[in-house]
mmCIF file of C-alpha atoms and ligand atoms in Angstrom:
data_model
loop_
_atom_site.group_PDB
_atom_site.id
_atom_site.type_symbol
_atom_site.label_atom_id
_atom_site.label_comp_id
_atom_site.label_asym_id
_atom_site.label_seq_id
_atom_site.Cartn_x
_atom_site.Cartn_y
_atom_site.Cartn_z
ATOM 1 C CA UNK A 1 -7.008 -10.933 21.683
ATOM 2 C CA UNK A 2 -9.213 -10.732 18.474
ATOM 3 C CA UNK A 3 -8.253 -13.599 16.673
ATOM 4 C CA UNK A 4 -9.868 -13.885 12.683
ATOM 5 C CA UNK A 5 -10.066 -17.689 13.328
ATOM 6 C CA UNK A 6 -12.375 -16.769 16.311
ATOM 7 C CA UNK A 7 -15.242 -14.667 14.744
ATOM 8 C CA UNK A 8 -17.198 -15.908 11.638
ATOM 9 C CA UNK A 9 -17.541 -13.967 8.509
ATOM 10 C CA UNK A 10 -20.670 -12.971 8.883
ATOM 11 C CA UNK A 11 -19.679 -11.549 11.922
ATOM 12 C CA UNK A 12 -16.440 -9.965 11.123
ATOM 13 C CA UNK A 13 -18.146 -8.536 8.098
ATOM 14 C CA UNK A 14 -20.956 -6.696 10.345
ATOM 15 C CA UNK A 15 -17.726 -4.861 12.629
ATOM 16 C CA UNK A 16 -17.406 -1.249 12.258
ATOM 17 C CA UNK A 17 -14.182 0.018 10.261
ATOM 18 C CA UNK A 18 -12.618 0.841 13.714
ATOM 19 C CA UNK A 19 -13.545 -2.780 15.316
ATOM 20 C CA UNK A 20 -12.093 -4.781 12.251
ATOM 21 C CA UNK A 21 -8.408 -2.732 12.693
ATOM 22 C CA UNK A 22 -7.021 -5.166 15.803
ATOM 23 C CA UNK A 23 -8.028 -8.669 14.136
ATOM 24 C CA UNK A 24 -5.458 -7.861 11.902
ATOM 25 C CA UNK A 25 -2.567 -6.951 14.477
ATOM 26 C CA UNK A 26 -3.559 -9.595 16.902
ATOM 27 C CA UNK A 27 -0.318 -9.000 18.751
ATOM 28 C CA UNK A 28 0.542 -5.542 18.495
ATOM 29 C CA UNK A 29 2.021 -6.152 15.198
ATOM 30 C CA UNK A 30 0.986 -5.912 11.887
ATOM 31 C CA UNK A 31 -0.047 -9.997 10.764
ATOM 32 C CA UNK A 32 -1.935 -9.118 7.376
ATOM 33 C CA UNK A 33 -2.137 -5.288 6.244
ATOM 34 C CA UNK A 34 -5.996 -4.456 5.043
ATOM 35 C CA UNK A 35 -7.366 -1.823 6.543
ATOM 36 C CA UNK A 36 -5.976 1.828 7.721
ATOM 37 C CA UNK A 37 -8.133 1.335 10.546
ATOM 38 C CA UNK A 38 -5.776 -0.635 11.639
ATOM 39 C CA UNK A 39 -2.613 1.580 12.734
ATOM 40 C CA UNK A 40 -2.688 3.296 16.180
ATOM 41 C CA UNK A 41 -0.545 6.607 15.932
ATOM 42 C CA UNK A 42 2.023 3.955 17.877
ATOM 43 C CA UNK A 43 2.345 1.555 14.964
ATOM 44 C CA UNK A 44 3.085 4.675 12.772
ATOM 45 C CA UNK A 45 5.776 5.398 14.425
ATOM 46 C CA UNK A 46 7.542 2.289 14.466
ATOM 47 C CA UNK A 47 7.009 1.973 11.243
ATOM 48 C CA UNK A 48 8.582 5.476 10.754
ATOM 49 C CA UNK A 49 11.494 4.292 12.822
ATOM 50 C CA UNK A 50 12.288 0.966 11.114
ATOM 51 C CA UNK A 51 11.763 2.404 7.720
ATOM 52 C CA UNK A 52 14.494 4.755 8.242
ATOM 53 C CA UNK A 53 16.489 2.295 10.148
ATOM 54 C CA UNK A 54 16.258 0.241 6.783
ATOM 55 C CA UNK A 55 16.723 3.097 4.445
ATOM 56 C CA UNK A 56 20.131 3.946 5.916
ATOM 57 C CA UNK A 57 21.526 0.714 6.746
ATOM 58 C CA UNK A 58 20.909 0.132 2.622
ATOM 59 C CA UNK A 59 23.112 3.183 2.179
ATOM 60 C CA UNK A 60 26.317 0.678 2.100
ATOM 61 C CA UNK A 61 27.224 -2.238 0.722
ATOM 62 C CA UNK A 62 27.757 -4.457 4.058
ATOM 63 C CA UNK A 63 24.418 -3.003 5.062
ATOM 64 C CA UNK A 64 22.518 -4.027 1.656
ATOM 65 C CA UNK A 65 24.081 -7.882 2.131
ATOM 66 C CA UNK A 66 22.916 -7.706 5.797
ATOM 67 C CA UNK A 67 18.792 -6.842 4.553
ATOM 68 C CA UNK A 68 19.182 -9.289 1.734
ATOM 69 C CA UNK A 69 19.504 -12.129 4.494
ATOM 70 C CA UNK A 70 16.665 -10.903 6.605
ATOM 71 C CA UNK A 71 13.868 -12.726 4.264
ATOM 72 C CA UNK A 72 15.779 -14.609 2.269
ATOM 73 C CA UNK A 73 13.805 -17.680 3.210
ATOM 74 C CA UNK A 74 10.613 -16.561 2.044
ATOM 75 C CA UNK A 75 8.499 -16.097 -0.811
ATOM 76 C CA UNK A 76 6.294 -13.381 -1.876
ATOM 77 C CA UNK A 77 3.600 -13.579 -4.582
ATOM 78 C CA UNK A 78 1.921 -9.937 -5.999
ATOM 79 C CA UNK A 79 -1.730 -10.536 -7.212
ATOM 80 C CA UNK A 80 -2.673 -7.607 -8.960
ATOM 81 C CA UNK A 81 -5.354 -7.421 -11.239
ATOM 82 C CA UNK A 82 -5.813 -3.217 -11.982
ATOM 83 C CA UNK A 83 -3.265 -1.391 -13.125
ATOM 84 C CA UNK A 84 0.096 -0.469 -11.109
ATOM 85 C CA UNK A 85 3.362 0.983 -11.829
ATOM 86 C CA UNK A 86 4.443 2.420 -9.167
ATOM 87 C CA UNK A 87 2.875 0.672 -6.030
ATOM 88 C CA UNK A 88 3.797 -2.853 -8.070
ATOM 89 C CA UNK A 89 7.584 -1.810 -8.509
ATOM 90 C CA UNK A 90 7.940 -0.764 -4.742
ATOM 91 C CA UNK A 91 6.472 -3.410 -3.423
ATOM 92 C CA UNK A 92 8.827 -5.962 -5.961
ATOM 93 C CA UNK A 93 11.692 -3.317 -4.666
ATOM 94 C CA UNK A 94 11.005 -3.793 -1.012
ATOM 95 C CA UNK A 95 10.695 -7.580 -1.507
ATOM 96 C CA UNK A 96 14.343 -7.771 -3.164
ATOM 97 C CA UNK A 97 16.207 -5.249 -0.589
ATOM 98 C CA UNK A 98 14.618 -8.044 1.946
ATOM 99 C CA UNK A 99 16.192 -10.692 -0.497
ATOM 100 C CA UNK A 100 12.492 -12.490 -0.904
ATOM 101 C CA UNK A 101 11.783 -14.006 -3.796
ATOM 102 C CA UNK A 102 9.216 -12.868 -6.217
ATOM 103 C CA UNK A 103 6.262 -14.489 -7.783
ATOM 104 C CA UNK A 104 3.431 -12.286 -9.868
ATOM 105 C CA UNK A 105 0.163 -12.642 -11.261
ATOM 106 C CA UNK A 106 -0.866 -9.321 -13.379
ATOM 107 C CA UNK A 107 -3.095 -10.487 -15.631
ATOM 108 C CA UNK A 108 -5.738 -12.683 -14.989
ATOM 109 C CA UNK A 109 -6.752 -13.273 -18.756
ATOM 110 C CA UNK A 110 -3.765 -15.447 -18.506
ATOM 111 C CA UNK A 111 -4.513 -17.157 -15.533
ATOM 112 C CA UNK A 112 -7.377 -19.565 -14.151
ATOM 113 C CA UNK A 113 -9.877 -16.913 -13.225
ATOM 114 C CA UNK A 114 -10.085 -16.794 -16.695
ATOM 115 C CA UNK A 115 -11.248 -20.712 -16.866
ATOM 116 C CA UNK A 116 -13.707 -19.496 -13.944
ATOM 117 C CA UNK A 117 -12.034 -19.954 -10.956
ATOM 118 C CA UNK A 118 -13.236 -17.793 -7.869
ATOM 119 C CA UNK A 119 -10.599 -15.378 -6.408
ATOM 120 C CA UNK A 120 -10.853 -17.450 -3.273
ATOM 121 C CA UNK A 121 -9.011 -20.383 -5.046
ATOM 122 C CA UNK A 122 -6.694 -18.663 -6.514
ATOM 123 C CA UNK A 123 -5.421 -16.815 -3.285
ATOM 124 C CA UNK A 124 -5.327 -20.600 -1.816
ATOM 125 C CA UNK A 125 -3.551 -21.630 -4.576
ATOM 126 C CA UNK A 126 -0.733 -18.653 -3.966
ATOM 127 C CA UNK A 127 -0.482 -19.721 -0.152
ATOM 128 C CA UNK A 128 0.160 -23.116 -0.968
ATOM 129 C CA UNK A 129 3.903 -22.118 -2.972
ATOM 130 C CA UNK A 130 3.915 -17.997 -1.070
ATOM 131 C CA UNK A 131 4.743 -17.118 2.599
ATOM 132 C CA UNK A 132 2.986 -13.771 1.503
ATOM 133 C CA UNK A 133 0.589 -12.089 -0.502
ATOM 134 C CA UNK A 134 0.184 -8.711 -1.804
ATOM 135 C CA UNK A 135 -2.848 -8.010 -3.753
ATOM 136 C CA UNK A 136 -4.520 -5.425 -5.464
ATOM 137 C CA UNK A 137 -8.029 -5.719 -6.746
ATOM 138 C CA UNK A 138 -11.098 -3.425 -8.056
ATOM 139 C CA UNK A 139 -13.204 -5.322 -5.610
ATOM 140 C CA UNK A 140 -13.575 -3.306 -2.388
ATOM 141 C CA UNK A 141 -13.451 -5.127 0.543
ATOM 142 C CA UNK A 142 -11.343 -8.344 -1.251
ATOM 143 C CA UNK A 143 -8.380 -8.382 0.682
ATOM 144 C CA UNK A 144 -10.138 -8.088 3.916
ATOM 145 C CA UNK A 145 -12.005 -11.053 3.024
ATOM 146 C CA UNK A 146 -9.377 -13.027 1.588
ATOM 147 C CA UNK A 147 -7.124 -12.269 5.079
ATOM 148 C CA UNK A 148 -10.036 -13.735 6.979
ATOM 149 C CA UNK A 149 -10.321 -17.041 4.450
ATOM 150 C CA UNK A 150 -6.876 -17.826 4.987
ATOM 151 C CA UNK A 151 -6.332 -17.268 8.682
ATOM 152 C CA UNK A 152 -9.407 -19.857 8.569
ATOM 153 C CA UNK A 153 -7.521 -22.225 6.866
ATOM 154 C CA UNK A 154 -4.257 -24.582 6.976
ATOM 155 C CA UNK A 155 -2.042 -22.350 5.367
ATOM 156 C CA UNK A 156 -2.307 -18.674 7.036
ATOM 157 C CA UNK A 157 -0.383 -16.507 4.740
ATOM 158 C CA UNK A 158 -0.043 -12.620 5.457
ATOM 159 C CA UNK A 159 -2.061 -10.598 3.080
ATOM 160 C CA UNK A 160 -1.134 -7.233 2.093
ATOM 161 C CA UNK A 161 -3.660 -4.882 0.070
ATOM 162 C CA UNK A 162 -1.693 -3.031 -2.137
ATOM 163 C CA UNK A 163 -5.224 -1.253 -3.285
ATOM 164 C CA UNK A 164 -9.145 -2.660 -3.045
ATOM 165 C CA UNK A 165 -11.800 -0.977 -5.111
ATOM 166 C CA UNK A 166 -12.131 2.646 -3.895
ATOM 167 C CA UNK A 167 -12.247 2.245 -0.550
ATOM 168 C CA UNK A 168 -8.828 1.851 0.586
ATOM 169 C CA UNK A 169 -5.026 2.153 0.026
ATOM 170 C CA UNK A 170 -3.578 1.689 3.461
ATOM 171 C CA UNK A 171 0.212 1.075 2.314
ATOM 172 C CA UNK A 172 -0.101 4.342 0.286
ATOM 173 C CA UNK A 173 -1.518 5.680 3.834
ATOM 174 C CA UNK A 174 1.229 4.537 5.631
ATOM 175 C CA UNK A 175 4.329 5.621 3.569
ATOM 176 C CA UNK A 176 2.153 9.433 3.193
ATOM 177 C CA UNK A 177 2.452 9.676 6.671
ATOM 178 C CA UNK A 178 5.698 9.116 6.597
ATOM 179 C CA UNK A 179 6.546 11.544 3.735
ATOM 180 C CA UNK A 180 4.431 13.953 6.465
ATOM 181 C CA UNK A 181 6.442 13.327 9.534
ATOM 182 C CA UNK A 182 9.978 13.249 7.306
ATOM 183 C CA UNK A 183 8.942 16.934 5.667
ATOM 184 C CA UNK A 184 7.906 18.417 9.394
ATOM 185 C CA UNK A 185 10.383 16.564 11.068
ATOM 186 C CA UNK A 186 11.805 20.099 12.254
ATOM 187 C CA UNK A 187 8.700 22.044 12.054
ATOM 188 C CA UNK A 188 6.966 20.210 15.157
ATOM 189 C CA UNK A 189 5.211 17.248 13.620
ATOM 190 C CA UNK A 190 2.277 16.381 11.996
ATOM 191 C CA UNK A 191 0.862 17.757 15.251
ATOM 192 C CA UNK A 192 -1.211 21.258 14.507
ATOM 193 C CA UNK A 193 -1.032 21.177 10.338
ATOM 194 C CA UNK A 194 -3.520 22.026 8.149
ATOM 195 C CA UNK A 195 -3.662 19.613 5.217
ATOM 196 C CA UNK A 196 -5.554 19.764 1.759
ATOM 197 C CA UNK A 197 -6.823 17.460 -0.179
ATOM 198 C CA UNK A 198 -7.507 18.138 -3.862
ATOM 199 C CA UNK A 199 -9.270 16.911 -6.988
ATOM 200 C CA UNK A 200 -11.428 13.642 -7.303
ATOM 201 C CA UNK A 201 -12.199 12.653 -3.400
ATOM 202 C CA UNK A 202 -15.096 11.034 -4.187
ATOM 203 C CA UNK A 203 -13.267 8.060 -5.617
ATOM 204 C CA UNK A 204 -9.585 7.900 -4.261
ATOM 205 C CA UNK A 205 -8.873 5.519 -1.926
ATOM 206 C CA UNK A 206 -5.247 6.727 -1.120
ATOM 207 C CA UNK A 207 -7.514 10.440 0.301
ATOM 208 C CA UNK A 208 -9.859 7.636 2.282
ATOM 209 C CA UNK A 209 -7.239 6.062 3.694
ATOM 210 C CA UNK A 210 -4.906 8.778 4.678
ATOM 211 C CA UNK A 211 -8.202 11.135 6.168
ATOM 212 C CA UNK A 212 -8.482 8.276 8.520
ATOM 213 C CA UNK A 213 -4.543 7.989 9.751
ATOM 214 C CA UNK A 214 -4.387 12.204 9.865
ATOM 215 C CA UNK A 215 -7.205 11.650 13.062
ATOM 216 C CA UNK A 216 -4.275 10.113 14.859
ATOM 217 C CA UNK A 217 -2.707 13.218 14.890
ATOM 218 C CA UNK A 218 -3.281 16.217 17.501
ATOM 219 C CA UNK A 219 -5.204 19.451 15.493
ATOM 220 C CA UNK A 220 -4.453 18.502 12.526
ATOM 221 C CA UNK A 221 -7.656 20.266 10.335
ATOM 222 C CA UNK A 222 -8.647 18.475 7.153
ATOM 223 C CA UNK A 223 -9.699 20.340 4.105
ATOM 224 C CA UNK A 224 -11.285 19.222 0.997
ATOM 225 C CA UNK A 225 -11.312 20.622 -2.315
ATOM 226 C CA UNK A 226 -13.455 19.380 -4.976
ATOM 227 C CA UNK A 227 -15.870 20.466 -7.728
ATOM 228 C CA UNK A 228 -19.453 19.641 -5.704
ATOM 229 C CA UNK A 229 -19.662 16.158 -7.884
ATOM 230 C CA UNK A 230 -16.373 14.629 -6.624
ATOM 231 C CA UNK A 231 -16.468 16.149 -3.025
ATOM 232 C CA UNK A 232 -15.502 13.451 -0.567
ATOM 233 C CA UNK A 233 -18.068 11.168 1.090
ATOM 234 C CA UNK A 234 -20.526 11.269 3.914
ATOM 235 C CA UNK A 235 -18.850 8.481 5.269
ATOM 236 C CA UNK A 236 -15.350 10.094 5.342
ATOM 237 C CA UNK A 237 -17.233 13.355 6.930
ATOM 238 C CA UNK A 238 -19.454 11.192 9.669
ATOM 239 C CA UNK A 239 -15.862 9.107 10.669
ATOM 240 C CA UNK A 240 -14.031 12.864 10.873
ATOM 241 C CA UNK A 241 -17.076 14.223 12.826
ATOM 242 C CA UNK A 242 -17.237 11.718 15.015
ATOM 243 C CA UNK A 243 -13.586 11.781 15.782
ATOM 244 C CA UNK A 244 -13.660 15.636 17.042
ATOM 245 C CA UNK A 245 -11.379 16.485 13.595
ATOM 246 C CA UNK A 246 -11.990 19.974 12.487
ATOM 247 C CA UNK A 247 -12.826 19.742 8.473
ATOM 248 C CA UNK A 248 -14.194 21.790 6.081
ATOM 249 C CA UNK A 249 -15.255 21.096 2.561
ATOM 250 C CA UNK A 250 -14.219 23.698 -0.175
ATOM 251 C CA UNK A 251 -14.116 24.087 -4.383
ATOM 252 C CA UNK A 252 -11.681 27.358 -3.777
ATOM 253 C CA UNK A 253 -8.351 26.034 -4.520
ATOM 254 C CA UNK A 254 -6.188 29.325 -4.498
ATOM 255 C CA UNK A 255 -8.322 30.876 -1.257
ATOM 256 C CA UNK A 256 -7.202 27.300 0.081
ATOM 257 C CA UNK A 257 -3.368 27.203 -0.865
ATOM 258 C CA UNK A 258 -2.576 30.542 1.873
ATOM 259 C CA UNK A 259 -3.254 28.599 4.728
ATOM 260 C CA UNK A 260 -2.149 24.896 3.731
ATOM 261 C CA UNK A 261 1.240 23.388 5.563
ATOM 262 C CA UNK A 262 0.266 20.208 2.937
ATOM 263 C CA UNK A 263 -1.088 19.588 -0.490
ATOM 264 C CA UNK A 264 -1.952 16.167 -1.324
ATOM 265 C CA UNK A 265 -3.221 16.404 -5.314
ATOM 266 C CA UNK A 266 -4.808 13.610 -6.721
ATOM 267 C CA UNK A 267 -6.099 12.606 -10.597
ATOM 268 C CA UNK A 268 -9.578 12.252 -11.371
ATOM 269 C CA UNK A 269 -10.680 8.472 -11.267
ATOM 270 C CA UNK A 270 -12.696 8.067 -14.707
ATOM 271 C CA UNK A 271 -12.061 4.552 -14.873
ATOM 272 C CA UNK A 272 -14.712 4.776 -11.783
ATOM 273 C CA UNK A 273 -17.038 7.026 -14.421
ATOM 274 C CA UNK A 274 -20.334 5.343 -14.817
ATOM 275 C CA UNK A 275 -20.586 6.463 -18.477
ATOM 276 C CA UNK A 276 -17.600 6.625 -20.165
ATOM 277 C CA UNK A 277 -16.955 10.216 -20.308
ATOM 278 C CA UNK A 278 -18.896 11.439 -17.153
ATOM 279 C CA UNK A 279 -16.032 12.967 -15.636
ATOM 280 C CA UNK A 280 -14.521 14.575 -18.559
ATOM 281 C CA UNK A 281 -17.611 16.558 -18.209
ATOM 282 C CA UNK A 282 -16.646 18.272 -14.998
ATOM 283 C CA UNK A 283 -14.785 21.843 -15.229
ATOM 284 C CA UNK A 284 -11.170 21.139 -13.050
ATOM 285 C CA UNK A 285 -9.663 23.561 -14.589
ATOM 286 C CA UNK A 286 -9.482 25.267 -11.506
ATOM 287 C CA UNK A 287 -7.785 22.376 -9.407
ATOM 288 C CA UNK A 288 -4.503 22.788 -10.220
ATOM 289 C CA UNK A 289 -1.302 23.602 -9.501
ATOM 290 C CA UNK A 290 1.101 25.589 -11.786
ATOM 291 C CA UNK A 291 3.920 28.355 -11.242
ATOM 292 C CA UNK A 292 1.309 31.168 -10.331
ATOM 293 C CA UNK A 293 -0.229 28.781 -7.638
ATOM 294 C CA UNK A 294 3.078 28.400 -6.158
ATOM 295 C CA UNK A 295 3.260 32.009 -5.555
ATOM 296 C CA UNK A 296 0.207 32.065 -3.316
ATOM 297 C CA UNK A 297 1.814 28.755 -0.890
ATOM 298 C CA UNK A 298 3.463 29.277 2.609
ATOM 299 C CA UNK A 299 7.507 28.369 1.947
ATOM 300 C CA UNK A 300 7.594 25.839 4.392
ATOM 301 C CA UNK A 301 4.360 23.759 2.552
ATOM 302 C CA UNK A 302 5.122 20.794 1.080
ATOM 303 C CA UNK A 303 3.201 19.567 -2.226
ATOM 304 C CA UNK A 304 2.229 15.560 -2.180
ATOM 305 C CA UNK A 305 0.736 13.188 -4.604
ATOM 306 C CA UNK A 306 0.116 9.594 -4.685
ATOM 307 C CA UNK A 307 0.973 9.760 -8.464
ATOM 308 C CA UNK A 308 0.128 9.073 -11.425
ATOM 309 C CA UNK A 309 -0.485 12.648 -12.383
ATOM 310 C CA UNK A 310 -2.481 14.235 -15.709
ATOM 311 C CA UNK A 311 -2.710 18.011 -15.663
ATOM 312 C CA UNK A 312 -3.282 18.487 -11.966
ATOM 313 C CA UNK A 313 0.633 19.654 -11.126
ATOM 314 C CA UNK A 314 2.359 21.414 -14.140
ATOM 315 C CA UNK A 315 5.877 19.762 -15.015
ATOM 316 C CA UNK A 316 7.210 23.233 -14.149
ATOM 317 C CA UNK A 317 6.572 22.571 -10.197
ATOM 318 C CA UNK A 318 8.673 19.585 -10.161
ATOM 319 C CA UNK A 319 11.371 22.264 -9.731
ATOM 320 C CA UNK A 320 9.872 23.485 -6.771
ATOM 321 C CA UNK A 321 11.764 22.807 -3.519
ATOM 322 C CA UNK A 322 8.560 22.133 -1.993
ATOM 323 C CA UNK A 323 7.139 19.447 -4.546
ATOM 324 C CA UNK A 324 8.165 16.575 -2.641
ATOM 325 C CA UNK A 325 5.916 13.834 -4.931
ATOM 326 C CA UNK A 326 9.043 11.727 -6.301
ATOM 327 C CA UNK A 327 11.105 11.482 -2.646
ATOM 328 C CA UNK A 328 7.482 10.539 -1.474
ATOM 329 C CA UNK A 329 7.262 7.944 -4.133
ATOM 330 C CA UNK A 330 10.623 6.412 -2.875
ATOM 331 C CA UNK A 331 9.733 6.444 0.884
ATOM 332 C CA UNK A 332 6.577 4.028 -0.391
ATOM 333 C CA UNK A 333 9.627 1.109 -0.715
ATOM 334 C CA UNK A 334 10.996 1.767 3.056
ATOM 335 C CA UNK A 335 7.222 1.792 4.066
ATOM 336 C CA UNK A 336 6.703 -1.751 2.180
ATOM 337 C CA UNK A 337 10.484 -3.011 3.546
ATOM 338 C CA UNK A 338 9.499 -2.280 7.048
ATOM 339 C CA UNK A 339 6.032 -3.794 7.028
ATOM 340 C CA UNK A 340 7.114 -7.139 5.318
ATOM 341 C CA UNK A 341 10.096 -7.315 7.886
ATOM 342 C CA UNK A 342 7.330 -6.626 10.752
ATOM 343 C CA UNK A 343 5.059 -9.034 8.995
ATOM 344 C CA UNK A 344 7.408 -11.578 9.904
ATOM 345 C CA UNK A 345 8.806 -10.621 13.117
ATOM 346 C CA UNK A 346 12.459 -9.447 11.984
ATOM 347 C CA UNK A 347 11.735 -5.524 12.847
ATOM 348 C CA UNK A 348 14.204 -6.197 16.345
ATOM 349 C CA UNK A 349 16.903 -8.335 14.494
ATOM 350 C CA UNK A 350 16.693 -5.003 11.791
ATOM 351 C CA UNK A 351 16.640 -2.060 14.536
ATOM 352 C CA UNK A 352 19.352 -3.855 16.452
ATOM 353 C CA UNK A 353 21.720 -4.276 13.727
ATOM 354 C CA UNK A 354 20.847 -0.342 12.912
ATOM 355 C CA UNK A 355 22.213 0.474 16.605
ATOM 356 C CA UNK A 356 25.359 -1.571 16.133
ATOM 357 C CA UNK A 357 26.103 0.520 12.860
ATOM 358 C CA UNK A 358 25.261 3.555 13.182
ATOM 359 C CA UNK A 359 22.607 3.402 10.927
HETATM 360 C C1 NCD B 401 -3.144 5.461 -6.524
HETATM 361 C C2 NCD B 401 -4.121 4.293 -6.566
HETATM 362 O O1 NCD B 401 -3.855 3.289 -7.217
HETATM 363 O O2 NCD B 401 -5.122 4.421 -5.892
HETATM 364 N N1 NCD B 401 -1.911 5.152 -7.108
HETATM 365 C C3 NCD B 401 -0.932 4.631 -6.322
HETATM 366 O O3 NCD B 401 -1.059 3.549 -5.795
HETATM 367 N N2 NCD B 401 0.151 5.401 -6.093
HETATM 368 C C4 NCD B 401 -3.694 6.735 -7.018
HETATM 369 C C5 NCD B 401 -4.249 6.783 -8.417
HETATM 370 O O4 NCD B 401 -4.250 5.805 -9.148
HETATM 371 O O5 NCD B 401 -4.687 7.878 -8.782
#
């Protein structure tokens, strides 16, 4: 078993992507969430499968009392120091149906990293009054380290990364796969589709993240599409290669849309720009999606985005039966139920009370 509180940080540090994924599901399950290297295409699907179980036992009123009681003895803290809307809300949403209660940090001007005090002690300080953490952080890499600091401590709280630096955005991963295997539930799968990625690759994490979970899947080809500048990076490319995925990088979005069973749109990441500016410098005009895009998309493709949006999908598409952005956005809180409940071992006590009712 690959334990955290076996290997030093120096060590763990030096793994591969790939080698780091089991020290944090030491038995199977999920104990922190960090990395999408982590999920096997078996933990996706239980995850599928309890986040459904969860979303219709919460359909009644007997059923919400019965989730409020499965972590109603513990306490979750959310540490997030960029900017959140959405993820925040669904992760304080998930929390609640689980009847946790909440504690946040958001703003670290008024907190004691502003007096100077390392990250480090302020994640100790959250496990000493939180049974969990869920962070998010510009720092790549944070969480991971912060999982391994307190599984070598007294207090080994479950971290969560709700977002580190660029590099990843494994919840977001998770619940896009789900929003996949919910839209071609009676299409075959996730099995065989062609999905595209569009806009600033370079610098989303939620594309890293969910290029890496797509190589569970059988045939599934990737494809990129970018202006040259923001085209994704060598690293994603040598992980695909070396996984036998077929992938091709592109900057033709409307030669792409024909062929696409997915389209996962994302913004451009200026707040990554090392000039202020840079990026408004770089002609997207043709990287988006509007009414006379629509025209040129297979009817049984479905449209994704992590969200927020600028220009990149016209207001008008919302209408679209295939824009399924907002229903993904909601599936993000059943993702984030199921994982806390797994976090702490409750996913049976969940499933079996789905059997008993139907759910
Ligand atoms: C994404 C993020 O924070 O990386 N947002 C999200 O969590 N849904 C995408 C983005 O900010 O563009």
């Amino acid at each position: 078993m690959s334990l955290l509180s076996d290997i030093s940080w120096d060590d763990f540090e030096g793994l591969a992507l790939l080698e780091k994924g089991p020290f944090f599901c030491p038995d199977g399950r999920e104990a922190h969430v960090i990395l999408a290297q982590q999920f096997t295409r078996e933990r996706l699907d239980s995850l599928g499968e309890l986040a459904t179980c969860i979303r219709r036992i919460s359909k009644t009123h007997d059923g919400m009392d019965f989730l409020q009681g499965v972590l109603s003895h513990k306490r979750a803290m959310l540490y997030f120091s960029q900017p959140s809307t959405r993820t925040f809300l669904s992760f304080c949403a998930a929390c609640e149906i689980l009847g946790m209660k909440l504690g946040e940090v958001r703003d670290t001007s008024m907190s004691s990293e502003f007096k100077g005090e390392s990250q480090e002690d302020s994640v100790r300080s959250f496990s000493s009054y939180f049974d969990l953490i869920v962070m998010r952080s510009k720092i790549g890499g944070l969480a991971e380290r912060m999982a391994w600091m307190l599984s070598n401590s007294e207090r080994t709280v479950p971290i969560i990364n709700a977002g580190s630096g660029k590099d990843q955005h494994p919840t977001q991963a998770v619940l896009d796969i789900y929003t996949l295997q919910r839209s071609f539930e009676k299409t075959g799968g996730i099995d065989g589709k062609r999905i595209v990625f569009v806009g600033d690759l370079l610098r989303g994490r939620t594309v890293r993240s969910l290029s890496f979970l797509l190589t569970q899947y059988r045939d599934v080809e990737q494809v990129f599409v970018a202006p040259d500048q923001l085209q994704i990076g060598e690293d994603i490319q040598q992980m695909l290669s070396a996984a036998g995925v077929k992938f091709s990088l592109s900057d033709d979005l409307r030669g792409e849309l024909p062929n696409a069973d997915a389209i996962y749109m994302t913004r451009i990441q200026d707040e990554w720009d090392e000039k202020g500016g840079d990026s408004a410098k770089i002609d997207i005009s043709s990287f988006s999606l509007g009414l006379d895009e629509l025209e040129l998309m297979k009817q049984a493709a479905v449209i994704m985005h992590p969200l927020p949006r600028r220009t990149e999908i016209a207001p008008e598409v919302d209408h679209d039966s295939r824009a399924v952005y907002w229903r993904q956005m909601r599936n993000g809180m059943w993702v984030r139920a199921a994982m806390s409940a797994t976090i702490f071992g409750k996913q049976d006590m969940v499933l079996e009370y789905g059997e008993m009712h139907g759910a």
